[in-house]
Short mmCIF file of C-alpha atoms in Angstrom, two decimals:
data_model
loop_
_atom_site.label_atom_id
_atom_site.label_comp_id
_atom_site.label_asym_id
_atom_site.label_seq_id
_atom_site.Cartn_x
_atom_site.Cartn_y
_atom_site.Cartn_z
CA MET A 705 -39.08 -64.48 45.23
CA LYS A 706 -36.01 -66.10 44.71
CA GLN A 707 -33.17 -66.02 47.15
CA TRP A 708 -29.34 -66.46 46.88
CA GLN A 709 -26.53 -66.17 49.62
CA GLY A 710 -23.17 -64.71 48.64
CA GLN A 711 -20.27 -63.23 50.30
CA ALA A 712 -20.19 -59.59 51.38
CA LEU A 713 -17.72 -57.58 49.49
CA ALA A 714 -19.05 -54.28 50.58
CA PRO A 715 -21.44 -53.31 53.13
CA GLY A 716 -25.01 -51.74 52.88
CA ILE A 717 -28.20 -52.53 51.38
CA ALA A 718 -29.84 -51.67 47.90
CA ALA A 719 -32.89 -52.25 45.93
CA GLY A 720 -33.65 -51.53 42.32
CA GLU A 721 -33.70 -52.93 38.54
CA VAL A 722 -30.82 -55.70 37.84
CA PHE A 723 -28.66 -54.78 34.81
CA PHE A 724 -27.27 -57.92 33.53
CA TYR A 725 -23.66 -57.43 31.78
CA ARG A 726 -22.18 -59.61 29.40
CA ARG A 727 -18.99 -59.07 27.28
CA PRO A 728 -19.61 -58.56 23.70
CA ASP A 729 -18.55 -61.73 21.40
CA ARG A 730 -16.16 -60.98 18.52
CA THR A 731 -15.88 -64.18 17.05
CA GLY A 732 -14.69 -62.44 13.83
CA LEU A 733 -15.26 -59.67 11.27
CA PRO A 734 -18.38 -59.27 9.23
CA THR A 735 -18.02 -60.64 5.23
CA ALA A 736 -16.57 -57.81 3.05
CA GLN A 737 -19.44 -56.47 0.53
CA GLU A 738 -19.20 -54.60 -2.78
CA PRO A 739 -16.24 -52.12 -2.04
CA GLY A 740 -18.75 -49.21 -2.86
CA GLU A 741 -21.07 -50.37 -0.23
CA GLU A 742 -18.00 -50.91 2.32
CA TRP A 743 -17.03 -47.48 1.64
CA ALA A 744 -20.42 -45.90 2.31
CA ARG A 745 -20.48 -48.38 5.39
CA PHE A 746 -17.22 -46.56 6.65
CA GLU A 747 -18.30 -42.77 5.85
CA ARG A 748 -21.53 -43.45 8.03
CA ALA A 749 -19.66 -44.69 10.75
CA ALA A 750 -16.54 -42.14 10.89
CA ALA A 751 -19.88 -39.70 11.01
CA THR A 752 -21.15 -41.49 13.76
CA VAL A 753 -18.03 -41.53 15.58
CA ARG A 754 -17.61 -37.57 15.46
CA GLU A 755 -20.87 -37.23 16.52
CA GLN A 756 -19.83 -39.86 19.68
CA ARG A 757 -16.59 -37.79 20.19
CA LEU A 758 -18.10 -34.47 20.27
CA ALA A 759 -20.96 -35.25 22.41
CA LEU A 760 -18.14 -36.85 24.93
CA ALA A 761 -16.21 -33.32 24.51
CA GLN A 762 -19.15 -31.75 25.75
CA LYS A 763 -20.07 -34.06 28.69
CA ALA A 764 -16.50 -33.88 30.06
CA ARG A 765 -16.68 -29.98 30.15
CA GLU A 766 -19.56 -29.98 31.71
CA GLU A 767 -18.33 -32.18 34.38
CA ALA A 768 -15.27 -29.92 34.82
CA ASP A 769 -12.89 -32.47 32.91
CA PRO A 770 -11.10 -30.26 30.33
CA ALA A 771 -8.51 -32.82 29.83
CA ALA A 772 -10.63 -35.61 28.56
CA ALA A 773 -12.66 -32.70 26.65
CA GLU A 774 -9.67 -32.30 24.65
CA ILE A 775 -8.87 -35.55 23.76
CA PHE A 776 -12.48 -36.50 22.74
CA GLU A 777 -11.78 -33.31 20.27
CA ILE A 778 -9.09 -34.43 18.54
CA HIS A 779 -10.57 -37.45 18.05
CA ALA A 780 -13.38 -35.91 16.13
CA MET A 781 -10.87 -34.33 13.98
CA LEU A 782 -8.61 -37.25 13.29
CA VAL A 783 -11.55 -39.39 12.28
CA GLU A 784 -11.85 -37.32 9.31
CA ASP A 785 -8.06 -36.99 8.66
CA GLU A 786 -7.57 -37.26 5.00
CA ASP A 787 -4.84 -39.43 4.88
CA PHE A 788 -6.41 -41.80 7.21
CA GLN A 789 -9.58 -42.00 5.24
CA GLU A 790 -7.18 -42.35 2.14
CA GLN A 791 -5.65 -45.40 3.58
CA VAL A 792 -8.87 -46.90 4.82
CA HIS A 793 -10.02 -46.41 0.99
CA GLU A 794 -7.52 -48.13 -0.68
CA ALA A 795 -7.80 -51.00 1.70
CA VAL A 796 -11.78 -51.49 0.94
CA LEU A 797 -11.02 -50.95 -3.04
CA ALA A 798 -8.33 -54.13 -2.21
CA GLY A 799 -11.48 -56.41 -0.98
CA ALA A 800 -11.42 -55.44 2.41
CA GLY A 801 -14.28 -55.03 4.63
CA ALA A 802 -14.77 -51.33 6.13
CA ALA A 803 -14.33 -52.94 10.07
CA GLU A 804 -10.88 -54.62 8.61
CA ALA A 805 -9.50 -51.44 6.88
CA ALA A 806 -10.22 -49.29 9.61
CA ALA A 807 -8.39 -51.27 12.17
CA ARG A 808 -5.63 -51.71 9.57
CA ALA A 809 -5.03 -48.01 9.03
CA GLY A 810 -5.51 -47.40 12.57
CA LYS A 811 -2.55 -50.13 13.51
CA GLU A 812 -0.35 -48.66 10.73
CA PHE A 813 -0.78 -44.92 11.62
CA SER A 814 -0.25 -45.54 15.16
CA GLU A 815 2.72 -47.15 14.55
CA GLN A 816 4.16 -44.68 12.26
CA PHE A 817 3.14 -41.68 14.63
CA ALA A 818 4.47 -43.38 18.03
CA ALA A 819 8.15 -43.95 16.12
CA MET A 820 7.94 -39.93 15.05
CA ASP A 821 10.71 -37.41 17.28
CA ASP A 822 8.16 -34.75 17.41
CA GLU A 823 6.10 -35.37 20.52
CA TYR A 824 3.15 -33.86 19.48
CA PHE A 825 3.04 -36.35 16.46
CA ARG A 826 3.86 -39.27 19.17
CA GLN A 827 1.07 -38.31 21.08
CA ARG A 828 -1.42 -38.74 18.40
CA ALA A 829 -0.61 -42.52 17.95
CA VAL A 830 -3.08 -43.57 20.58
CA ASP A 831 -5.71 -41.21 19.33
CA PHE A 832 -5.31 -43.08 16.13
CA ALA A 833 -5.86 -46.10 17.71
CA ASP A 834 -8.85 -45.34 19.79
CA ILE A 835 -10.44 -44.28 17.00
CA ALA A 836 -9.92 -47.36 14.88
CA ASP A 837 -11.43 -48.91 17.98
CA ALA A 838 -14.51 -46.79 17.88
CA LEU A 839 -15.03 -47.14 14.15
CA CYS A 840 -14.69 -51.08 14.27
CA ALA A 841 -17.28 -50.82 16.91
CA VAL A 842 -19.73 -49.29 14.94
CA LEU A 843 -19.16 -51.38 11.98
CA ASN A 844 -19.48 -54.50 13.97
CA HIS A 845 -22.68 -52.89 15.70
CA GLU A 846 -21.08 -53.04 19.00
CA GLU A 847 -22.87 -51.17 22.05
CA ASP A 848 -20.51 -50.56 24.92
CA ARG A 849 -23.51 -51.74 27.14
CA LEU A 850 -21.76 -50.26 30.50
CA ALA A 851 -20.72 -46.88 28.85
CA ALA A 852 -24.39 -46.69 27.98
CA LEU A 853 -26.24 -46.90 31.19
CA ASP A 854 -28.38 -44.28 31.93
CA ARG A 855 -30.33 -45.18 35.15
CA PRO A 856 -30.05 -46.54 38.35
CA VAL A 857 -29.41 -50.25 38.49
CA ILE A 858 -27.71 -53.06 40.60
CA LEU A 859 -25.32 -54.39 38.41
CA ALA A 860 -24.62 -58.03 37.67
CA ALA A 861 -21.69 -59.93 35.76
CA GLU A 862 -19.69 -63.07 36.15
CA GLU A 863 -17.15 -60.93 36.76
CA LEU A 864 -15.68 -57.60 35.96
CA THR A 865 -12.15 -56.66 34.62
CA PRO A 866 -9.80 -53.46 35.68
CA SER A 867 -10.99 -51.79 31.96
CA GLU A 868 -14.54 -52.47 32.84
CA THR A 869 -14.68 -50.98 36.05
CA ILE A 870 -13.31 -47.91 34.97
CA ARG A 871 -16.03 -47.70 32.04
CA VAL A 872 -19.13 -48.23 34.79
CA PRO A 873 -20.74 -44.95 35.02
CA ARG A 874 -20.71 -44.70 38.67
CA ARG A 875 -23.54 -42.23 39.29
CA PHE A 876 -25.86 -45.23 38.19
CA ILE A 877 -24.71 -47.80 40.31
CA LEU A 878 -26.69 -48.90 43.40
CA GLY A 879 -24.82 -52.27 44.12
CA PHE A 880 -23.10 -54.76 42.29
CA ILE A 881 -23.56 -58.84 42.04
CA THR A 882 -20.37 -61.27 40.63
CA GLN A 883 -20.37 -64.50 40.48
CA LEU A 884 -16.48 -64.48 40.87
CA GLY A 885 -14.03 -62.20 42.94
CA SER A 886 -12.85 -61.68 46.78
CA GLN A 887 -12.39 -58.80 49.37
CA ASN A 888 -9.32 -57.44 46.94
CA SER A 889 -11.20 -57.82 43.54
CA HIS A 890 -11.18 -54.49 41.61
CA THR A 891 -15.41 -54.81 42.10
CA ALA A 892 -14.81 -55.08 45.52
CA ILE A 893 -12.47 -51.84 45.53
CA LEU A 894 -14.50 -50.10 43.34
CA ALA A 895 -17.77 -50.55 45.57
CA ARG A 896 -16.24 -49.41 48.48
CA THR A 897 -15.09 -46.67 46.45
CA LEU A 898 -18.66 -45.75 46.00
CA GLY A 899 -19.91 -46.39 49.21
CA VAL A 900 -22.52 -48.80 47.54
CA PRO A 901 -22.81 -52.88 48.59
CA ALA A 902 -21.40 -55.53 46.73
CA LEU A 903 -22.05 -59.52 46.81
CA SER A 904 -20.05 -62.39 45.06
CA GLY A 905 -20.19 -65.75 45.30
CA VAL A 906 -23.77 -65.40 43.40
CA PRO A 907 -24.74 -67.83 40.43
CA VAL A 908 -25.83 -64.85 38.43
CA GLU A 909 -28.14 -65.32 34.90
CA PRO A 910 -29.27 -63.31 31.95
CA GLY A 911 -32.89 -63.75 33.11
CA TRP A 912 -32.20 -61.70 35.96
CA ASN A 913 -32.21 -58.41 33.14
CA GLY A 914 -34.55 -55.74 33.90
CA ARG A 915 -36.01 -57.32 36.97
CA PRO A 916 -36.57 -55.99 40.38
CA GLY A 917 -33.61 -57.31 43.03
CA MET A 918 -32.49 -56.33 46.52
CA LEU A 919 -29.22 -57.03 47.91
CA ASP A 920 -28.40 -57.07 51.59
CA ALA A 921 -24.51 -57.35 52.39
CA GLY A 922 -25.20 -57.26 55.89
CA THR A 923 -26.93 -61.01 55.45
CA GLY A 924 -24.94 -61.77 52.40
CA ALA A 925 -28.34 -62.37 50.84
CA PHE A 926 -29.81 -61.14 46.97
CA CYS A 927 -33.29 -61.95 45.98
CA LEU A 928 -35.38 -61.16 42.92
CA GLU A 929 -38.72 -59.77 43.00
CA PRO A 930 -38.27 -58.91 46.96
CA ASP A 931 -41.74 -58.60 48.86
CA GLU A 932 -42.93 -55.27 50.46
CA ALA A 933 -40.81 -56.53 53.47
CA GLN A 934 -37.26 -56.31 52.43
CA LEU A 935 -37.91 -53.15 50.34
CA GLU A 936 -39.69 -51.41 53.27
CA ARG A 937 -35.79 -52.71 54.95
CA ALA A 938 -34.23 -50.92 51.92
CA ARG A 939 -35.89 -47.87 51.99
CA GLN A 940 -35.46 -47.60 56.39
CA PHE A 941 -31.61 -48.52 55.65
CA ALA A 942 -31.32 -45.68 53.11
CA GLU A 943 -32.86 -43.28 55.15
CA GLN A 944 -30.71 -43.62 58.16
CA ALA A 945 -27.77 -43.35 55.90
CA LYS A 946 -29.02 -40.40 54.36
CA ARG A 947 -28.97 -38.97 58.49
CA GLU A 948 -25.63 -40.19 59.11
CA GLN A 949 -24.36 -38.65 55.75
CA CYS A 950 -25.93 -35.22 57.00
CA GLU A 951 -24.29 -35.60 60.54
CA LEU A 952 -20.71 -36.34 58.80
CA GLU A 953 -20.92 -33.79 56.58
CA ARG A 954 -20.38 -31.29 59.59
CA LEU A 955 -16.92 -32.48 60.16
CA LYS A 956 -15.76 -32.06 56.42
CA ASP A 957 -13.80 -28.74 57.80
CA ARG A 958 -12.78 -29.92 60.90
CA GLU A 959 -8.90 -31.04 61.46
CA THR A 960 -8.29 -34.46 62.43
CA ARG A 961 -6.98 -34.70 66.20
CA THR A 962 -8.09 -36.89 68.47
CA GLY A 963 -9.15 -35.54 72.23
CA ASP A 964 -5.94 -35.09 73.81
CA GLY A 965 -4.63 -33.46 70.85
CA ARG A 966 -2.62 -35.96 68.39
CA LYS A 967 -2.94 -35.04 64.83
CA ILE A 968 -3.28 -37.30 62.02
CA GLN A 969 -4.12 -36.69 58.17
CA ILE A 970 -6.77 -38.37 56.18
CA PHE A 971 -6.14 -38.76 52.65
CA ALA A 972 -8.69 -40.22 49.87
CA ASN A 973 -7.69 -42.89 47.25
CA ALA A 974 -8.79 -42.22 43.48
CA ALA A 975 -8.51 -43.91 40.31
CA SER A 976 -10.08 -41.24 38.47
CA LEU A 977 -10.71 -37.38 38.08
CA GLU A 978 -14.50 -38.42 39.39
CA ASP A 979 -12.90 -39.56 42.69
CA VAL A 980 -10.66 -36.76 43.14
CA CYS A 981 -13.66 -34.50 42.67
CA ASN A 982 -15.42 -36.36 45.22
CA ALA A 983 -12.66 -36.52 47.47
CA ALA A 984 -12.08 -32.38 47.38
CA GLU A 985 -16.13 -32.42 48.36
CA SER A 986 -15.68 -35.10 50.94
CA GLY A 987 -13.13 -32.70 53.18
CA ALA A 988 -9.91 -34.96 52.49
CA GLU A 989 -6.81 -33.28 53.26
CA GLY A 990 -5.06 -34.79 50.16
CA ILE A 991 -5.18 -37.60 47.49
CA GLY A 992 -3.06 -40.13 49.09
CA LEU A 993 -3.00 -42.82 46.10
CA PHE A 994 -4.12 -41.62 42.41
CA ARG A 995 -4.12 -45.07 40.90
CA THR A 996 -2.45 -43.69 37.61
CA GLU A 997 -2.67 -47.44 35.96
CA PHE A 998 -6.55 -46.89 35.22
CA LEU A 999 -5.43 -44.70 32.32
CA TYR A 1000 -3.79 -47.44 30.88
CA LEU A 1001 -6.55 -49.65 31.52
CA ALA A 1002 -9.02 -47.33 29.86
CA GLY A 1003 -7.86 -47.59 26.09
CA GLY A 1004 -6.38 -49.62 23.47
CA ALA A 1005 -2.97 -48.08 23.74
CA ALA A 1006 -1.16 -46.20 26.58
CA PRO A 1007 -1.69 -42.60 27.13
CA THR A 1008 0.70 -40.17 25.96
CA GLU A 1009 2.72 -38.08 27.82
CA GLU A 1010 0.59 -35.18 27.11
CA GLU A 1011 -2.81 -37.18 27.93
CA GLN A 1012 -1.70 -38.07 31.41
CA PHE A 1013 -0.36 -34.59 31.96
CA LEU A 1014 -3.97 -33.11 31.33
CA VAL A 1015 -5.07 -35.79 33.97
CA TYR A 1016 -2.48 -35.12 36.57
CA LYS A 1017 -2.97 -31.42 36.05
CA SER A 1018 -6.69 -31.71 36.47
CA ALA A 1019 -6.38 -33.43 39.42
CA VAL A 1020 -3.93 -31.05 41.40
CA GLN A 1021 -6.10 -28.40 40.41
CA ALA A 1022 -9.19 -30.06 41.94
CA MET A 1023 -7.24 -30.42 45.04
CA GLY A 1024 -6.86 -26.45 45.48
CA GLY A 1025 -3.44 -27.39 47.00
CA ARG A 1026 -3.88 -30.44 49.03
CA PRO A 1027 -1.26 -33.03 48.14
CA VAL A 1028 -1.79 -35.48 45.36
CA VAL A 1029 0.32 -38.18 45.71
CA LEU A 1030 0.71 -40.09 42.05
CA ARG A 1031 1.63 -43.41 42.51
CA THR A 1032 3.54 -44.65 39.26
CA LEU A 1033 2.49 -47.30 36.71
CA ASP A 1034 1.46 -50.41 38.44
CA ILE A 1035 0.41 -52.78 36.07
CA GLY A 1036 0.77 -56.36 36.35
CA ALA A 1037 -0.45 -59.23 38.14
CA ASP A 1038 -4.32 -59.36 38.10
CA LYS A 1039 -4.23 -55.78 36.23
CA GLN A 1040 -3.10 -56.78 32.56
CA VAL A 1041 -3.24 -54.80 29.15
CA ASP A 1042 -3.18 -56.68 25.85
CA TYR A 1043 -1.19 -53.78 24.23
CA LEU A 1044 1.55 -54.43 26.15
CA ASP A 1045 2.10 -57.84 25.31
CA LEU A 1046 3.21 -59.02 28.37
CA PRO A 1047 4.44 -62.48 28.96
CA ARG A 1048 2.43 -65.12 30.43
CA GLU A 1049 3.58 -65.85 33.90
CA GLU A 1050 3.00 -68.80 36.54
CA ASN A 1051 2.76 -66.67 39.27
CA PRO A 1052 2.14 -63.05 38.03
CA ALA A 1053 1.73 -61.57 41.30
CA MET A 1054 5.38 -62.44 42.04
CA GLY A 1055 6.28 -61.30 38.70
CA LEU A 1056 6.89 -58.34 35.73
CA ARG A 1057 4.74 -55.66 37.57
CA ALA A 1058 4.78 -52.31 38.74
CA ILE A 1059 8.29 -50.97 39.17
CA ARG A 1060 9.67 -54.30 37.32
CA LEU A 1061 7.79 -53.24 34.32
CA CYS A 1062 8.68 -49.57 34.60
CA PHE A 1063 12.71 -50.39 34.38
CA ALA A 1064 11.46 -52.83 31.36
CA ARG A 1065 10.06 -50.46 29.64
CA PRO A 1066 11.93 -47.34 30.27
CA GLY A 1067 10.59 -45.12 27.81
CA LEU A 1068 6.96 -45.64 28.88
CA PHE A 1069 8.32 -45.09 32.60
CA LEU A 1070 9.93 -41.74 31.42
CA ASP A 1071 6.76 -40.56 29.61
CA GLN A 1072 4.51 -40.94 33.06
CA LEU A 1073 7.24 -39.46 34.93
CA ARG A 1074 7.69 -36.27 32.83
CA ALA A 1075 3.64 -35.74 32.54
CA MET A 1076 3.89 -36.30 36.64
CA LEU A 1077 6.48 -33.37 37.18
CA ARG A 1078 4.70 -31.00 34.54
CA ALA A 1079 1.30 -31.17 36.54
CA GLY A 1080 4.11 -30.58 39.39
CA ALA A 1081 4.01 -26.71 38.19
CA PHE A 1082 0.58 -26.52 39.31
CA GLY A 1083 0.38 -27.74 42.78
CA PRO A 1084 1.88 -30.00 45.40
CA VAL A 1085 2.83 -33.42 43.46
CA ARG A 1086 4.00 -36.12 45.26
CA ILE A 1087 5.66 -39.26 43.12
CA MET A 1088 5.51 -42.93 44.87
CA PHE A 1089 7.11 -46.15 43.27
CA PRO A 1090 5.34 -49.10 43.77
CA MET A 1091 6.65 -52.65 44.77
CA ILE A 1092 10.12 -51.66 45.74
CA ALA A 1093 11.80 -54.44 46.88
CA SER A 1094 15.51 -53.27 47.32
CA GLU A 1095 17.62 -50.46 47.70
CA GLN A 1096 18.97 -50.88 44.16
CA GLU A 1097 15.42 -50.58 42.82
CA LEU A 1098 14.87 -47.69 44.60
CA ASP A 1099 18.09 -46.18 43.16
CA ARG A 1100 17.01 -46.91 39.70
CA ALA A 1101 13.56 -45.56 40.16
CA LEU A 1102 15.53 -42.30 41.46
CA GLU A 1103 17.86 -42.49 38.83
CA LEU A 1104 15.20 -42.24 35.91
CA LEU A 1105 13.15 -39.54 38.04
CA GLU A 1106 16.24 -37.29 37.60
CA GLN A 1107 16.72 -38.23 34.06
CA ALA A 1108 13.16 -37.39 33.52
CA LYS A 1109 13.88 -33.87 35.58
CA GLU A 1110 16.81 -33.22 32.94
CA GLN A 1111 14.98 -34.16 29.72
CA LEU A 1112 12.32 -30.86 30.82
CA ARG A 1113 15.14 -28.75 31.96
CA SER A 1114 16.57 -29.34 28.43
CA ALA A 1115 12.97 -28.70 26.81
CA GLY A 1116 12.79 -25.41 28.89
CA THR A 1117 9.83 -26.92 30.21
CA ALA A 1118 7.82 -25.78 33.88
CA PHE A 1119 7.92 -28.89 36.17
CA GLY A 1120 7.52 -28.96 40.10
CA LEU A 1121 7.88 -31.85 42.69
CA ASP A 1122 6.68 -31.77 46.44
CA GLN A 1123 8.11 -35.30 47.54
CA VAL A 1124 9.11 -38.17 46.62
CA GLY A 1125 8.34 -41.62 48.28
CA ILE A 1126 7.87 -45.37 48.00
CA MET A 1127 5.11 -47.90 48.59
CA VAL A 1128 5.91 -50.40 51.18
CA GLU A 1129 4.13 -53.57 50.43
CA THR A 1130 6.66 -56.11 50.52
CA PRO A 1131 8.37 -57.68 53.65
CA ALA A 1132 11.86 -56.90 52.42
CA ALA A 1133 11.04 -53.12 51.66
CA ALA A 1134 9.90 -53.20 55.30
CA VAL A 1135 12.65 -54.94 56.56
CA MET A 1136 14.97 -52.65 54.96
CA SER A 1137 13.04 -49.37 55.76
CA ASP A 1138 15.96 -47.66 58.07
CA VAL A 1139 18.30 -48.02 54.74
CA LEU A 1140 15.48 -46.88 52.23
CA ALA A 1141 14.29 -44.14 54.50
CA LYS A 1142 17.42 -41.88 54.04
CA LYS A 1143 16.78 -41.66 50.24
CA VAL A 1144 12.92 -40.64 50.11
CA ASP A 1145 10.43 -38.14 51.56
CA PHE A 1146 8.01 -40.45 53.13
CA PHE A 1147 6.35 -44.12 52.91
CA SER A 1148 3.03 -45.27 52.19
CA ILE A 1149 2.49 -48.74 53.61
CA GLY A 1150 0.14 -50.69 51.42
CA THR A 1151 -1.60 -52.99 53.62
CA ASN A 1152 -3.38 -55.34 50.91
CA ASP A 1153 -0.17 -56.18 49.40
CA LEU A 1154 2.07 -56.59 51.96
CA THR A 1155 -0.39 -58.66 53.94
CA GLN A 1156 -0.37 -60.96 50.93
CA TYR A 1157 3.26 -61.33 50.49
CA THR A 1158 3.90 -61.34 54.41
CA LEU A 1159 1.32 -64.10 54.61
CA ALA A 1160 2.00 -65.95 51.65
CA ALA A 1161 -1.79 -65.91 50.71
CA ASP A 1162 -2.91 -64.87 47.14
CA ARG A 1163 -5.21 -62.09 47.78
CA GLN A 1164 -6.81 -62.96 44.58
CA ASN A 1165 -7.72 -66.48 45.14
CA PRO A 1166 -10.73 -66.88 47.26
CA ALA A 1167 -9.47 -70.38 48.49
CA VAL A 1168 -7.16 -68.92 50.57
CA THR A 1169 -8.88 -65.61 51.80
CA ALA A 1170 -8.89 -67.07 55.66
CA GLY A 1171 -5.38 -66.88 55.24
CA MET A 1172 -5.15 -62.90 54.14
CA ASP A 1173 -5.47 -61.57 57.59
CA PRO A 1174 -4.14 -58.40 58.10
CA HIS A 1175 -4.30 -58.18 61.73
CA ASP A 1176 -1.71 -61.00 61.95
CA PRO A 1177 1.15 -59.82 64.17
CA ALA A 1178 3.69 -60.37 61.83
CA VAL A 1179 1.95 -57.65 59.50
CA LEU A 1180 1.54 -55.58 62.15
CA ARG A 1181 5.07 -55.89 63.52
CA LEU A 1182 6.06 -55.24 59.54
CA ILE A 1183 4.00 -52.06 59.76
CA ARG A 1184 5.57 -50.82 63.25
CA ARG A 1185 8.64 -51.17 62.05
CA THR A 1186 8.55 -49.33 58.71
CA VAL A 1187 6.73 -46.31 60.81
CA GLU A 1188 9.71 -46.04 63.61
CA ASN A 1189 12.52 -46.16 60.89
CA ALA A 1190 10.66 -43.50 59.01
CA HIS A 1191 10.49 -41.12 62.24
CA ASN A 1192 14.12 -42.16 62.92
CA SER A 1193 15.21 -41.05 59.54
CA GLY A 1194 12.72 -37.50 59.74
CA ILE A 1195 10.25 -38.46 57.26
CA TRP A 1196 6.30 -39.19 57.32
CA ALA A 1197 4.85 -42.54 57.27
CA GLY A 1198 1.00 -43.32 56.13
CA ILE A 1199 -1.51 -46.54 55.51
CA CYS A 1200 -3.00 -47.08 52.14
CA GLY A 1201 -5.18 -49.84 51.92
CA GLU A 1202 -8.17 -51.37 53.18
CA LEU A 1203 -6.37 -51.72 56.72
CA GLY A 1204 -6.22 -47.79 56.98
CA ALA A 1205 -10.30 -47.55 57.47
CA ASP A 1206 -10.28 -50.51 60.11
CA THR A 1207 -11.56 -48.04 62.96
CA ALA A 1208 -10.87 -51.47 65.30
CA LEU A 1209 -6.61 -50.59 64.61
CA LEU A 1210 -7.02 -46.86 64.93
CA PRO A 1211 -5.89 -46.42 68.46
CA LEU A 1212 -2.85 -48.88 67.51
CA PHE A 1213 -2.16 -46.97 64.83
CA LEU A 1214 -2.01 -43.71 66.51
CA GLU A 1215 -0.10 -45.26 69.33
CA MET A 1216 2.47 -46.39 66.50
CA GLY A 1217 3.01 -42.96 65.41
CA VAL A 1218 1.03 -43.53 61.82
CA ASP A 1219 0.92 -39.66 60.42
CA GLU A 1220 -1.69 -40.12 57.33
CA LEU A 1221 -4.63 -42.69 56.62
CA SER A 1222 -5.66 -43.01 52.97
CA VAL A 1223 -8.95 -44.79 52.52
CA THR A 1224 -11.83 -44.64 49.83
CA VAL A 1225 -13.70 -41.36 49.68
CA PRO A 1226 -16.84 -42.62 51.55
CA ARG A 1227 -14.73 -43.75 54.37
CA VAL A 1228 -13.17 -40.16 54.85
CA LEU A 1229 -15.51 -38.85 57.15
CA PRO A 1230 -16.55 -41.38 59.23
CA LEU A 1231 -12.49 -42.02 59.97
CA ARG A 1232 -12.40 -38.37 60.95
CA LYS A 1233 -15.49 -38.93 63.11
CA ALA A 1234 -13.92 -42.21 65.10
CA VAL A 1235 -10.72 -39.85 65.50
CA LEU A 1236 -12.31 -36.74 67.06
CA GLU A 1237 -14.23 -39.19 69.54
CA MET A 1238 -11.01 -40.43 70.83
#
């Protein structure tokens, strides 16, 4: 038995098979063979991709995700598109390898369709980029080892990017071990969303793959080949957790009030339709944060308006009349996507990110706003702008929102909007909250970024983790000021971030008059229990 010490990112104990993940090596394409052979390789790959997409469509329908099913079915048709295949064939005859020809055709078709006026055809741009990527993966014999997981494992990796975390099959994850990562890393956030333990600072190795392991976030220890005593500890923990969960299930339909009648709403954070469905099952009173950027991180091109609409609509319908807060695109800083060609920045956390990026790419922003508004025709959608730092930025965001509404009116397209709000996650927004409150329906205080910017401590830098104390009086004063200014203007204020689940601060939040807490799905019922016991 070998053991290592790490830093706990999410609580719990897990034992099981270790799955070591390493990104595929893509240092070049295979040398082109005789054109006839290359074309035959392409045809076999096209048939494989078509089968894969139809299988994914069927899986999506079984999991009640009609939006994804429709997208996969479109991909199955486009991979057989005559014009697309003809362009690949011409490139192969000119001497290109099958993978190079597919990549080239995908890029050209994507650019052509993106430039078209007709909305339907513009929506096909990202689909051609997607199937070209899938074809290249098959032709290069690449395997998406994350997506292919089919059994419960402890996932070990040097680090997981946002786009990798979204591909993780969540039902098979027992826990995470990473070499890099802080309390605010994407792995940590995903672990807390799933309610599984996680450790960082552990020197992961390929030789761990397939071997039994156990991680204990309570002690910060990970061991290979655990002994019987350790396994018994893991079993006892699992049994106790199951008993506690059964007790919590009884609170699903309870209204969240303290003993003296004070009401506070408990919403859930979500990054996928799966998270939304889990939130609905957990008794969450709404979705307080739908992280729409994960739609952009999951593919090789920006999702179209139609693709986004189908996802947002499904989320709204899954919540059955409970409000859904859709946060507009928050890309930049630690969430990068290659296809947007964002400039390299010395300090990206304070650079072109979130609402600033949306202003720089208004077409991208308007696509998203229209999709959100259209979903609002099916239930109470609330649109929320992130990283607002001034009244001028809020005015610009509201102008673009009105522009999106007018575009839908002109097209005769149904839409709806329950409320519009902002995330208060910059000290500037908190200081100016009395002015900003007059222009919106709600505030959602993003405590992770508010802490980072207030205390000048990079939340992604483990070297300054000690300086990231959300309990600091400066942070709490800004929260109080924001809540007071919201109520003075007759709007509600909630807390969205790790601090929302901090039961030690719950009495203070109730005293401040916080109206809503938005937390990871596993924290919804424990937080409700804490409120009911006050």
